[in-house]
CSV table of C-alpha atoms and ligand atoms in Angstrom, one decimal:
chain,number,residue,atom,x,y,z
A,1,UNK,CA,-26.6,-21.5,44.5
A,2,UNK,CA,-23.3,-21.4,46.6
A,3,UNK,CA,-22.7,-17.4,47.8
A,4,UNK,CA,-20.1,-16.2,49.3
A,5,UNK,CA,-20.5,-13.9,53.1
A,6,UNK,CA,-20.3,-11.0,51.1
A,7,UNK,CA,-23.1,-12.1,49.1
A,8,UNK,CA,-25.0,-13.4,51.7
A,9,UNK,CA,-24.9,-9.7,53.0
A,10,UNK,CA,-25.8,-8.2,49.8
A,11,UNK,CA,-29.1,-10.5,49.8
A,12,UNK,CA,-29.4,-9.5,53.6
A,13,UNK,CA,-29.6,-5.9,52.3
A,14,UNK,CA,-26.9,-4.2,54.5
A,15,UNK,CA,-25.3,-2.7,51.5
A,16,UNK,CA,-28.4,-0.8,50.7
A,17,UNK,CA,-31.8,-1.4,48.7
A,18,UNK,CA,-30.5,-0.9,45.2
A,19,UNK,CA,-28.4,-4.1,45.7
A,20,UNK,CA,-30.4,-5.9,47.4
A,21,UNK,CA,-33.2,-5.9,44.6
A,22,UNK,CA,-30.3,-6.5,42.2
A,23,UNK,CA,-29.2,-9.9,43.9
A,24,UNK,CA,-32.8,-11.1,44.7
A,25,UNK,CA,-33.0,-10.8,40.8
A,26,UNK,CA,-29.8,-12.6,40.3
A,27,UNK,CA,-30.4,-15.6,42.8
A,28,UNK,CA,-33.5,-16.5,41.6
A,29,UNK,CA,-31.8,-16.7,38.2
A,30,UNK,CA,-29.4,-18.6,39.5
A,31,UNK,CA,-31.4,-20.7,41.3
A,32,UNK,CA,-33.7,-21.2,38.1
A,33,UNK,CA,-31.1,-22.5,35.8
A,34,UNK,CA,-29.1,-24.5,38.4
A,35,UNK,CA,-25.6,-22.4,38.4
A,36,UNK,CA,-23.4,-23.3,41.1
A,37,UNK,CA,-22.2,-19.6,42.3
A,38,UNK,CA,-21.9,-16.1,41.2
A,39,UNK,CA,-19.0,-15.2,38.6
A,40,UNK,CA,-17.6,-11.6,38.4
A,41,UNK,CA,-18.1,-10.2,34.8
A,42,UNK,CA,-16.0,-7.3,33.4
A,43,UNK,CA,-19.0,-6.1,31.2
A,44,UNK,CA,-22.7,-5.3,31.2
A,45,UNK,CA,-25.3,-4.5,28.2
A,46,UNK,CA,-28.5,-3.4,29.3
A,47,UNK,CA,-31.8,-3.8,26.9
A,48,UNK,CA,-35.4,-1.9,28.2
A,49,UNK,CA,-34.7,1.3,27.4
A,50,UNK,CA,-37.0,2.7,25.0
A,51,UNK,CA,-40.0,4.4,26.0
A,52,UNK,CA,-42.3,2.3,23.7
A,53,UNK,CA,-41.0,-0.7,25.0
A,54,UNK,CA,-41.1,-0.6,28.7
A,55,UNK,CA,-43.3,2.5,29.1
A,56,UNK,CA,-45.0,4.2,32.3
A,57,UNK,CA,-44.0,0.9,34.4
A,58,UNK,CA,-40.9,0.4,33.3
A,59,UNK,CA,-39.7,4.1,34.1
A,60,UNK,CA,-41.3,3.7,37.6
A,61,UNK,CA,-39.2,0.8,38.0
A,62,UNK,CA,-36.0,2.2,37.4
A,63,UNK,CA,-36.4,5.1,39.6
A,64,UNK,CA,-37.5,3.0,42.1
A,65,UNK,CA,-34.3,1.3,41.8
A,66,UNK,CA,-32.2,4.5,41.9
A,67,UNK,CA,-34.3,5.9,44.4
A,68,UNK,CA,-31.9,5.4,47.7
A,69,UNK,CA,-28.7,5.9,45.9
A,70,UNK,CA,-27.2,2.8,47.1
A,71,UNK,CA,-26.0,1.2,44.1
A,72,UNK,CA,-24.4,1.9,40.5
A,73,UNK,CA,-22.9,0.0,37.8
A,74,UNK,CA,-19.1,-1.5,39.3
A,75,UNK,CA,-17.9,-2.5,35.6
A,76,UNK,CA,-18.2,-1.1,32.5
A,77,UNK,CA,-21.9,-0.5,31.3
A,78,UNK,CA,-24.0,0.7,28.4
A,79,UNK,CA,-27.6,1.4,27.1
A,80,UNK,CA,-29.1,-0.4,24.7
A,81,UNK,CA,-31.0,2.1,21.8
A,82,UNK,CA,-33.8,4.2,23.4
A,83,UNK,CA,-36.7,5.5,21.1
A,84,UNK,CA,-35.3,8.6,20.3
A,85,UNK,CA,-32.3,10.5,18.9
A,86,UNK,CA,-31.4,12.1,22.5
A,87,UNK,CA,-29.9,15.1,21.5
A,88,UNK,CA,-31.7,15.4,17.8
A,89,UNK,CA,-35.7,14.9,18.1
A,90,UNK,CA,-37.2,17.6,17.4
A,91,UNK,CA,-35.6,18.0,14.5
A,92,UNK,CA,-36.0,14.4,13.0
A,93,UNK,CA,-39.5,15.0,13.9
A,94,UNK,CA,-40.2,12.5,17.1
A,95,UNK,CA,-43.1,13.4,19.1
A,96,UNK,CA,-42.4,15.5,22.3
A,97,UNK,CA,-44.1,13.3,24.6
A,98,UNK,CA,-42.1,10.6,23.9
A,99,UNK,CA,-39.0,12.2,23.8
A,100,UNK,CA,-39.3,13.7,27.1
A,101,UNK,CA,-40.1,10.2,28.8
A,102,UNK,CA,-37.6,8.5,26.6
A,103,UNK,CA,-34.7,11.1,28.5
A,104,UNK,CA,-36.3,10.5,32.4
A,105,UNK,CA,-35.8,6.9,31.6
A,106,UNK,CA,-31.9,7.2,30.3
A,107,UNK,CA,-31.5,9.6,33.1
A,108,UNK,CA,-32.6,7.4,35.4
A,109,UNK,CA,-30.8,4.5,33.6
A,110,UNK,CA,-27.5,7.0,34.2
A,111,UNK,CA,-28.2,7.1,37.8
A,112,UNK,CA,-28.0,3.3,38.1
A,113,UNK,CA,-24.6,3.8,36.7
A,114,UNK,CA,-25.2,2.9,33.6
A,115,UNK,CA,-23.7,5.0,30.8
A,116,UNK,CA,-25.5,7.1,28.2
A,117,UNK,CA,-23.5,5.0,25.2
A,118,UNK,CA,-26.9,4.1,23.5
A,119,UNK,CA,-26.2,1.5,21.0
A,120,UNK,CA,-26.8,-2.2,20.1
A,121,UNK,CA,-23.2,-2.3,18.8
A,122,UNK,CA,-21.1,-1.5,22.2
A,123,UNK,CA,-18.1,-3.9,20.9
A,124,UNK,CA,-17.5,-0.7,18.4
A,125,UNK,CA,-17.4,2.3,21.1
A,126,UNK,CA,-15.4,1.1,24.3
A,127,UNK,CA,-17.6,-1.7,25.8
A,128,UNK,CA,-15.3,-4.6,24.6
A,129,UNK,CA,-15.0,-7.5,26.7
A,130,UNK,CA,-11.9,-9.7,25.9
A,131,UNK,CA,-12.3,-12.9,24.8
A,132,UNK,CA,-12.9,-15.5,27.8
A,133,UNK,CA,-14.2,-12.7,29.7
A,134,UNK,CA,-17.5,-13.4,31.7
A,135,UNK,CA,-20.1,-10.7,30.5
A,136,UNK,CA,-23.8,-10.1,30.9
A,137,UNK,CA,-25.6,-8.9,28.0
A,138,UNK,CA,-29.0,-8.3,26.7
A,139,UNK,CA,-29.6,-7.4,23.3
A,140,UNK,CA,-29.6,-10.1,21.1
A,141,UNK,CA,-27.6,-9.6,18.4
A,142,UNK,CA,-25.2,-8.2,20.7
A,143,UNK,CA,-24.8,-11.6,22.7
A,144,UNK,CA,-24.4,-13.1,19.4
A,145,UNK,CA,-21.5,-10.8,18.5
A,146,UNK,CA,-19.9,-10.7,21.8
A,147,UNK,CA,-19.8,-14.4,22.3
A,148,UNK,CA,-19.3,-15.3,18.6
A,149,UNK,CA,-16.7,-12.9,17.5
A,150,UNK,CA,-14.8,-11.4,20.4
A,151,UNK,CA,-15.5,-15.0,22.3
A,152,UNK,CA,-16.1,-13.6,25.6
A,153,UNK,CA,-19.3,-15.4,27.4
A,154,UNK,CA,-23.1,-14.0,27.9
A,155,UNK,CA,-26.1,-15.7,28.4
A,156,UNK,CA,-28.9,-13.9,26.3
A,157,UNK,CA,-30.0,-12.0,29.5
A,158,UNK,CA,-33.2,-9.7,30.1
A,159,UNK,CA,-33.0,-6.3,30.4
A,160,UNK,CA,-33.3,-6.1,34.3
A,161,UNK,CA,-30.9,-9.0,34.3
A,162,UNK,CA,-28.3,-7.3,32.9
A,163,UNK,CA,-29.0,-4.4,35.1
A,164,UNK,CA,-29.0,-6.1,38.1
A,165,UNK,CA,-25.0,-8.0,37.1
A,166,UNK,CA,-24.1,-4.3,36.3
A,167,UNK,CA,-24.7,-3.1,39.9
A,168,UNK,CA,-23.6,-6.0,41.6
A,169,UNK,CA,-20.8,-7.0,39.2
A,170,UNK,CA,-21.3,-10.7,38.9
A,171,UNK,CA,-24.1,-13.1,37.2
A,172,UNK,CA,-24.7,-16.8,38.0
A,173,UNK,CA,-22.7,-19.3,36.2
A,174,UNK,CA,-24.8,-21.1,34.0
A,175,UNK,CA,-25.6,-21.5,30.6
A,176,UNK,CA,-23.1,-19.9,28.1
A,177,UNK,CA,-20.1,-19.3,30.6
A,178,UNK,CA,-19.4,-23.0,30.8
A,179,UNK,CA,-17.0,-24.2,27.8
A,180,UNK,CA,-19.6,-27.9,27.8
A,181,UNK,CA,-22.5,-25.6,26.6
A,182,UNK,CA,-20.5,-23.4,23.4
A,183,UNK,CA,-20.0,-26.3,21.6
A,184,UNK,CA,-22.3,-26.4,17.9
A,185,UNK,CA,-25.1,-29.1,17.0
A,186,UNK,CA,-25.5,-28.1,13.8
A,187,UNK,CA,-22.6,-27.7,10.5
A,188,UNK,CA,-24.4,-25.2,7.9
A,189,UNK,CA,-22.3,-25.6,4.7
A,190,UNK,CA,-23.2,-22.5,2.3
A,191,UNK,CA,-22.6,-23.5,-1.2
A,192,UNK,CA,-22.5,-20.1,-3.1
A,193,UNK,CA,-20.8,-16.3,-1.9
A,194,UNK,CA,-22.2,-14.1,0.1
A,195,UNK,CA,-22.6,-10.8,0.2
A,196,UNK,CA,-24.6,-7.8,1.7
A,197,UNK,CA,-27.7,-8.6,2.7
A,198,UNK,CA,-27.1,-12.3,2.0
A,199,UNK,CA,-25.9,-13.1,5.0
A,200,UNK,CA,-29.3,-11.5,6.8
A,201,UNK,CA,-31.1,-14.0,5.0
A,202,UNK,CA,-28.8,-17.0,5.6
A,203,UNK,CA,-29.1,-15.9,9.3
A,204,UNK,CA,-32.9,-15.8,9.5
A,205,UNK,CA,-33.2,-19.4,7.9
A,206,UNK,CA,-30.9,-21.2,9.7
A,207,UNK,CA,-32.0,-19.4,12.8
A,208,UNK,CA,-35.9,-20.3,12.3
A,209,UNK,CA,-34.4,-24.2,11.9
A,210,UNK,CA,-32.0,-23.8,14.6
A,211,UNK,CA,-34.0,-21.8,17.5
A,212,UNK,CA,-31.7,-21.9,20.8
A,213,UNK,CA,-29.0,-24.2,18.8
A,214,UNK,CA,-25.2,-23.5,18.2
A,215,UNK,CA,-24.4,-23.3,14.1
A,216,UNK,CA,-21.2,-24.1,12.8
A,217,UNK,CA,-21.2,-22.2,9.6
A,218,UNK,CA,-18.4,-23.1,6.5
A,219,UNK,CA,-18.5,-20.3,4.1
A,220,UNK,CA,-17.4,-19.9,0.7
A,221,UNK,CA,-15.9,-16.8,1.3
A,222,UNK,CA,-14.5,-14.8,4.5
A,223,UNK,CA,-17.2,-12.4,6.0
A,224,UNK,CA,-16.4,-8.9,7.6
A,225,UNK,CA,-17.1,-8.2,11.1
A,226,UNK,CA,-19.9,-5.9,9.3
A,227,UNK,CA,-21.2,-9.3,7.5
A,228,UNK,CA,-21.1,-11.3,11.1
A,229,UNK,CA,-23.1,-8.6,13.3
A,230,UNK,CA,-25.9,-8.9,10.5
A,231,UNK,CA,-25.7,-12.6,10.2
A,232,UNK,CA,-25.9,-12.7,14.3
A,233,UNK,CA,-28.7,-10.3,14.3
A,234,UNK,CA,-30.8,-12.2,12.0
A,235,UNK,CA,-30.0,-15.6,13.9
A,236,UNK,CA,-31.2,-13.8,16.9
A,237,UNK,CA,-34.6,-12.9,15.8
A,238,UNK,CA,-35.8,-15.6,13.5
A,239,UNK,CA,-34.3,-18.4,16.1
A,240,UNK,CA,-32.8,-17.5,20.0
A,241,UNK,CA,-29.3,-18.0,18.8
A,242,UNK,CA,-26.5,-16.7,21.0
A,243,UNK,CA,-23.6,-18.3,19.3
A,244,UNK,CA,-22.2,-19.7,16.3
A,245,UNK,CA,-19.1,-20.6,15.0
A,246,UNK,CA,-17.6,-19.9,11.6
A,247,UNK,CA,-15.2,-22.1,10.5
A,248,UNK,CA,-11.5,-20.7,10.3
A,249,UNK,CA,-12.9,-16.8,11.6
A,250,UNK,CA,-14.5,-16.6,14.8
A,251,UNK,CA,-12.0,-17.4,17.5
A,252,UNK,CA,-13.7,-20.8,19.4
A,253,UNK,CA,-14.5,-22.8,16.0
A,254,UNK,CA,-11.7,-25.3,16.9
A,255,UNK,CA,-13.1,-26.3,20.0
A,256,UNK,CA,-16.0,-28.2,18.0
A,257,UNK,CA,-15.9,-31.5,17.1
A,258,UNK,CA,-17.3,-30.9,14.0
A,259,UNK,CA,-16.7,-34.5,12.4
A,260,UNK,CA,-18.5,-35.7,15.1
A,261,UNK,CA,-22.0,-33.4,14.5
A,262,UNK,CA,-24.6,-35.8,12.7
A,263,UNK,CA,-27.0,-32.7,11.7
A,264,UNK,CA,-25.8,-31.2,8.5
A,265,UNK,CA,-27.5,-28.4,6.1
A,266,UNK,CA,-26.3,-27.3,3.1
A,267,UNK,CA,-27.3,-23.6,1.9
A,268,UNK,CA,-27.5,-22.7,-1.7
A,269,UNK,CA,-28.1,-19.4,-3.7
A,270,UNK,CA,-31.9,-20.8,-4.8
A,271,UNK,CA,-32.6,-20.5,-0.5
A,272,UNK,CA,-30.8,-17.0,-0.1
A,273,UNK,CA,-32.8,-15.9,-2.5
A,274,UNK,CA,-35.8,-17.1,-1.9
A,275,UNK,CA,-35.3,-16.0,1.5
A,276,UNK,CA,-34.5,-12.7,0.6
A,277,UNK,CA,-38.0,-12.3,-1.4
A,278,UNK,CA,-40.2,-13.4,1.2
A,279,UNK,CA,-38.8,-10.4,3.6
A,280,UNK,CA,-40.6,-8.3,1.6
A,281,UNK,CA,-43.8,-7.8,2.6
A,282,UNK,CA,-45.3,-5.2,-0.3
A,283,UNK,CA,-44.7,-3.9,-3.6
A,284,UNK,CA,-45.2,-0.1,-2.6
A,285,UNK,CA,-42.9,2.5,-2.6
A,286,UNK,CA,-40.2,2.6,0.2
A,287,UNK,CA,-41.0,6.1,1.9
A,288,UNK,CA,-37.9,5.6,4.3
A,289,UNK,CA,-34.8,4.0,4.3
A,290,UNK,CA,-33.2,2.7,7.2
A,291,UNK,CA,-30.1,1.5,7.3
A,292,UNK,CA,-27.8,0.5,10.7
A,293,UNK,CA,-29.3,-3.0,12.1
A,294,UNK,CA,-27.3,-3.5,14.6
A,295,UNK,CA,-26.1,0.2,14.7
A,296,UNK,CA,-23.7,1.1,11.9
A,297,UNK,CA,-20.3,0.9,11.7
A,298,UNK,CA,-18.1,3.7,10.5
A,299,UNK,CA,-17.5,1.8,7.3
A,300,UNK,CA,-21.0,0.9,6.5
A,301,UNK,CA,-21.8,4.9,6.8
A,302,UNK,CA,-18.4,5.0,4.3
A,303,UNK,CA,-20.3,3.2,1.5
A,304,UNK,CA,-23.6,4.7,1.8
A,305,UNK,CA,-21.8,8.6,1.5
A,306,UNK,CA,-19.8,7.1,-1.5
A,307,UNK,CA,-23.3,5.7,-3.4
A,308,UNK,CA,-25.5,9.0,-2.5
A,309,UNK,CA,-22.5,11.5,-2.9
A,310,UNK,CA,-23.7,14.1,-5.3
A,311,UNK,CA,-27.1,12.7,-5.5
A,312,UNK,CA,-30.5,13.6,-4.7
A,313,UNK,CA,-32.4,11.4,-2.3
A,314,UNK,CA,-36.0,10.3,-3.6
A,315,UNK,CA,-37.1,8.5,-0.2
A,316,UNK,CA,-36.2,9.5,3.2
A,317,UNK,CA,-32.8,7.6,4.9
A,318,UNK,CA,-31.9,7.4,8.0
A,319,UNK,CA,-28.5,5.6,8.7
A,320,UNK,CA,-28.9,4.4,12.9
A,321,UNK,CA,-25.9,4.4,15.0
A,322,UNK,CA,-24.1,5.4,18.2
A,323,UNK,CA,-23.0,9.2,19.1
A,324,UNK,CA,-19.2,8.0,18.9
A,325,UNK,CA,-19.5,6.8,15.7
A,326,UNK,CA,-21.1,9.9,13.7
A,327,UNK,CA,-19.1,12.2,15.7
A,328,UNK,CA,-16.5,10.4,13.2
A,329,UNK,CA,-18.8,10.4,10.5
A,330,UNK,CA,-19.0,14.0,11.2
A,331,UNK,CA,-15.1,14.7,11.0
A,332,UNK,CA,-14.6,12.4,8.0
A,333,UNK,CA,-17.0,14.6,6.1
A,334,UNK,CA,-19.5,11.3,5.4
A,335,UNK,CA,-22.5,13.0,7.5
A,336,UNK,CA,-22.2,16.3,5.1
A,337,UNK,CA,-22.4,13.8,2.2
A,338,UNK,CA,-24.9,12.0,3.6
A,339,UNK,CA,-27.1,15.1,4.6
A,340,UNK,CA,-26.4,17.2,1.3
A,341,UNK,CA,-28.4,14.3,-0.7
A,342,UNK,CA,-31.5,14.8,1.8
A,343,UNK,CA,-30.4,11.8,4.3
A,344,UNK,CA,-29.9,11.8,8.3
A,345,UNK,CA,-27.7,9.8,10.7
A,346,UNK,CA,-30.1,9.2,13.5
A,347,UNK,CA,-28.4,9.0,16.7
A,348,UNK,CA,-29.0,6.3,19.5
A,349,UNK,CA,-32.3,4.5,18.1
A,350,UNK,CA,-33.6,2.2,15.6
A,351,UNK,CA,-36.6,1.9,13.4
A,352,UNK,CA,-37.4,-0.8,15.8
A,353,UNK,CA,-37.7,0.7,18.6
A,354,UNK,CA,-38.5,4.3,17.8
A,355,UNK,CA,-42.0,5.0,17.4
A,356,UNK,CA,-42.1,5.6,13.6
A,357,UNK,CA,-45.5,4.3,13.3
A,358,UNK,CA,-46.8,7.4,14.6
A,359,UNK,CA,-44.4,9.7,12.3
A,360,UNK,CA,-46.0,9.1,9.1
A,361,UNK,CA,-44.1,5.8,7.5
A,362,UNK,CA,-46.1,3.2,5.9
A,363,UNK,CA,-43.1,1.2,4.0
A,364,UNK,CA,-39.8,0.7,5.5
A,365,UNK,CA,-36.3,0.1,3.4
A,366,UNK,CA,-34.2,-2.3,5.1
A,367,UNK,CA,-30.8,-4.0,4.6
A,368,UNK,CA,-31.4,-6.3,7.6
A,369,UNK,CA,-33.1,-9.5,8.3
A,370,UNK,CA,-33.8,-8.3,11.9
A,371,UNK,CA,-35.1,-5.6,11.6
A,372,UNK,CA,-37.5,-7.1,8.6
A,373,UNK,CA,-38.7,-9.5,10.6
A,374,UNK,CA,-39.3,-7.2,13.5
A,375,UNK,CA,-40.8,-3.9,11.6
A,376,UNK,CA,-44.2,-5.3,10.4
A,377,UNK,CA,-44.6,-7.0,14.1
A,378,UNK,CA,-43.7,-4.4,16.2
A,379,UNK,CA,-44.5,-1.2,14.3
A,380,UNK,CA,-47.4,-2.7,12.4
A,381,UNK,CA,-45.5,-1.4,8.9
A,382,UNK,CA,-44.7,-3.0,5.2
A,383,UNK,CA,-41.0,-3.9,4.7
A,384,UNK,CA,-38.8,-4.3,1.5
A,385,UNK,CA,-35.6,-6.5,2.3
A,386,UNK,CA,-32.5,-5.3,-0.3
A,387,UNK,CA,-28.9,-4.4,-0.6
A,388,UNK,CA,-28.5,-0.2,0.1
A,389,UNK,CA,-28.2,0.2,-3.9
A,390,UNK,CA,-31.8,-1.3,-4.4
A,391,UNK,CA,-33.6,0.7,-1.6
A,392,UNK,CA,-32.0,4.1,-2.0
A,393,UNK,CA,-34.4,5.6,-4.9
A,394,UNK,CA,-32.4,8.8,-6.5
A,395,UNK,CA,-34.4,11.8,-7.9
B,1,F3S,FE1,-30.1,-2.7,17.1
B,1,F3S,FE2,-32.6,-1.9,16.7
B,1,F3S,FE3,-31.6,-3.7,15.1
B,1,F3S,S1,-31.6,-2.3,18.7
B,1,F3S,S2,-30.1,-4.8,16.3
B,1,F3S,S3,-30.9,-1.6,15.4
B,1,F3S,S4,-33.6,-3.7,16.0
């Protein structure tokens, strides 16, 4: 890979150890995938932050990294959700051992530069690339949003990846950045409307047939940007997707020649629903709801305050999002709502990556296909895939 003296200096470590880790990281990917140079992104999202997925070693790591104080993030940078509600743990009843790990390793995350904004869904609080814009990002259903909807370009990067762009400012150009590589290889034609959790389950089929393939979806009717981060979420976990196109809605479907693509599926209601069964994994009682995969928007917290308004909640909820986002919550009144019928907004994590295993849930509610898929795999628990109406049990 072509780099420039500046570069070569960097490598050569005379702008400090924290940079010099960060571009050995970035050459050898570089050099991996064959990219020609370095490109300067304007963004970074940065995965590996909770506690129970990187642990002891991972923490060591990162203060390793931070150690000399010779590099933090150039460009715009944010966290990825950590394990814990930072400010609210003790409360929502997260064990103090993790919790006290989970903040050394944002802190130490913070001293790389890399700001406390703990979310999956960035594009809603300030990190939003424009489109074109050469980003590196790490969580999945993030790359899918950010190079699906907004149409700037990301590679599906690993967490130290992502870190290592956000200090030096650049990532190799490879991959997703090139326009050759974003065209789609597959047209999914969806027969019937969707709605809700619908288009979870249309994302986890056509990602488990598609894997690291680019879907051009045409839809019966036009989805939200609500609808596309939860179709991009599921494509993400059942498959590797990191873009698709939807035909006359995200802003790059032109650019495919889609006359041209010889693969073609067609979707109906009978494999939506179908699909949608099969996420369950139990007939049991749902002891909590969790709602927010990817991290809610301030509208999706809307409709669940207007169904539990005046209400008595049955089973726990917890509605996951960013700080930003319930601090609006908060002002509209929705949180009081929410709260008054026995329900939480948890800030910053995810009942994927918090450790609710050891908290006392056996059977998780969810509205998305992600987080379905990844509950009873990575938290050892029963799942029941619905719409919020179905899950939330009133007293
Ligand atoms: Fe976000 Fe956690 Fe889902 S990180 S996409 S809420 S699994």
């Amino acid at each position: 890979m072509y780099l420039t003296k500046e570069e070569q200096e960097m490598c050569d470590g005379e702008y400090g150890e924290t940079i010099r880790k960060s571009m050995d990281i970035l050459v050898a990917l570089g050099d991996i995938y064959g990219a020609s140079k370095l490109v300067d992104i304007t963004s970074a999202q940065v995965s590996g932050v909770s506690y129970k997925t990187i642990g002891e070693a991972g923490l060591e790591y990162l203060q390793d990294l931070a150690q000399d104080g010779s590099g933090k993030a150039t460009i715009n940078a944010s966290l990825n959700p950590p394990g814990t509600d930072l400010d609210n743990w003790k409360e929502l009843g997260f064990p103090e051992y993790f919790a006290i790990k989970q903040n050394e390793i944002v802190d130490a995350y913070a001293n790389l530069g890399i700001a406390k904004t703990c979310t999956c869904t960035p594009y809603l609080v300030g990190n939003v690339p424009r489109f074109r814009d050469h980003v590196s990002w790490s969580e999945s259903s993030a790359v899918a949003y950010v190079n699906s909807v907004i149409g700037a370009r990301s590679n599906r990067e690993g967490g130290p990846a992502a870190l290592a762009a956000a200090i030096v400012g650049k990532t190799p150009l490879y991959g997703f950045h090139l326009d050759q590589n974003r065209k789609a290889n597959l047209v999914v034609d969806v027969t019937t409307e969707l709605s809700g959790a619908d288009f979870g389950a249309l994302g986890y089929i056509i990602g488990k047939f598609v894997g690291g393939g680019i879907p051009y979806f045409k839809l019966q009717n036009t989805p939200n940007n609500n609808n596309l981060k939860t179709l991009g979420a599921a494509l993400a976990s059942s498959g590797s997707v990191a873009l698709y196109h939807v035909e006359d809605v995200t802003p790059e479907f032109n650019n495919n020649h889609v006359e041209e693509i010889e693969d073609i599926m067609f979707i109906t209601d009978k494999e939506i629903t179908e699909t949608r069964e099969s996420l369950t994994t139990t007939d049991k009682e749902i002891d909590l709801v969790c709602l927010g995969c990817p991290h809610a928007s301030l509208e999706e917290i809307k409709e669940v305050a207007s169904v539990v308004k005046g209400k008595t909640i049955k089973n726990k909820l917890w509605i996951c999002t960013s700080v930003s986002v319930k601090a609006t919550a908060d002002r509209m009144g929705y949180t009081q709502i929410i709260e008054a019928a026995g329900g939480n907004i948890v800030c910053d994590t995810c009942m994927v990556v918090a450790p609710i295993e050891e908290m006392g849930f056996e059977v998780i509610g969810v509205n998305s296909a992600k987080a379905a898929n990844y509950v009873p795999s990575m938290c050892g628990l029963d799942v029941v895939y619905g719409d919020v109406e179905n899950l939330i049990q009133f007293e």
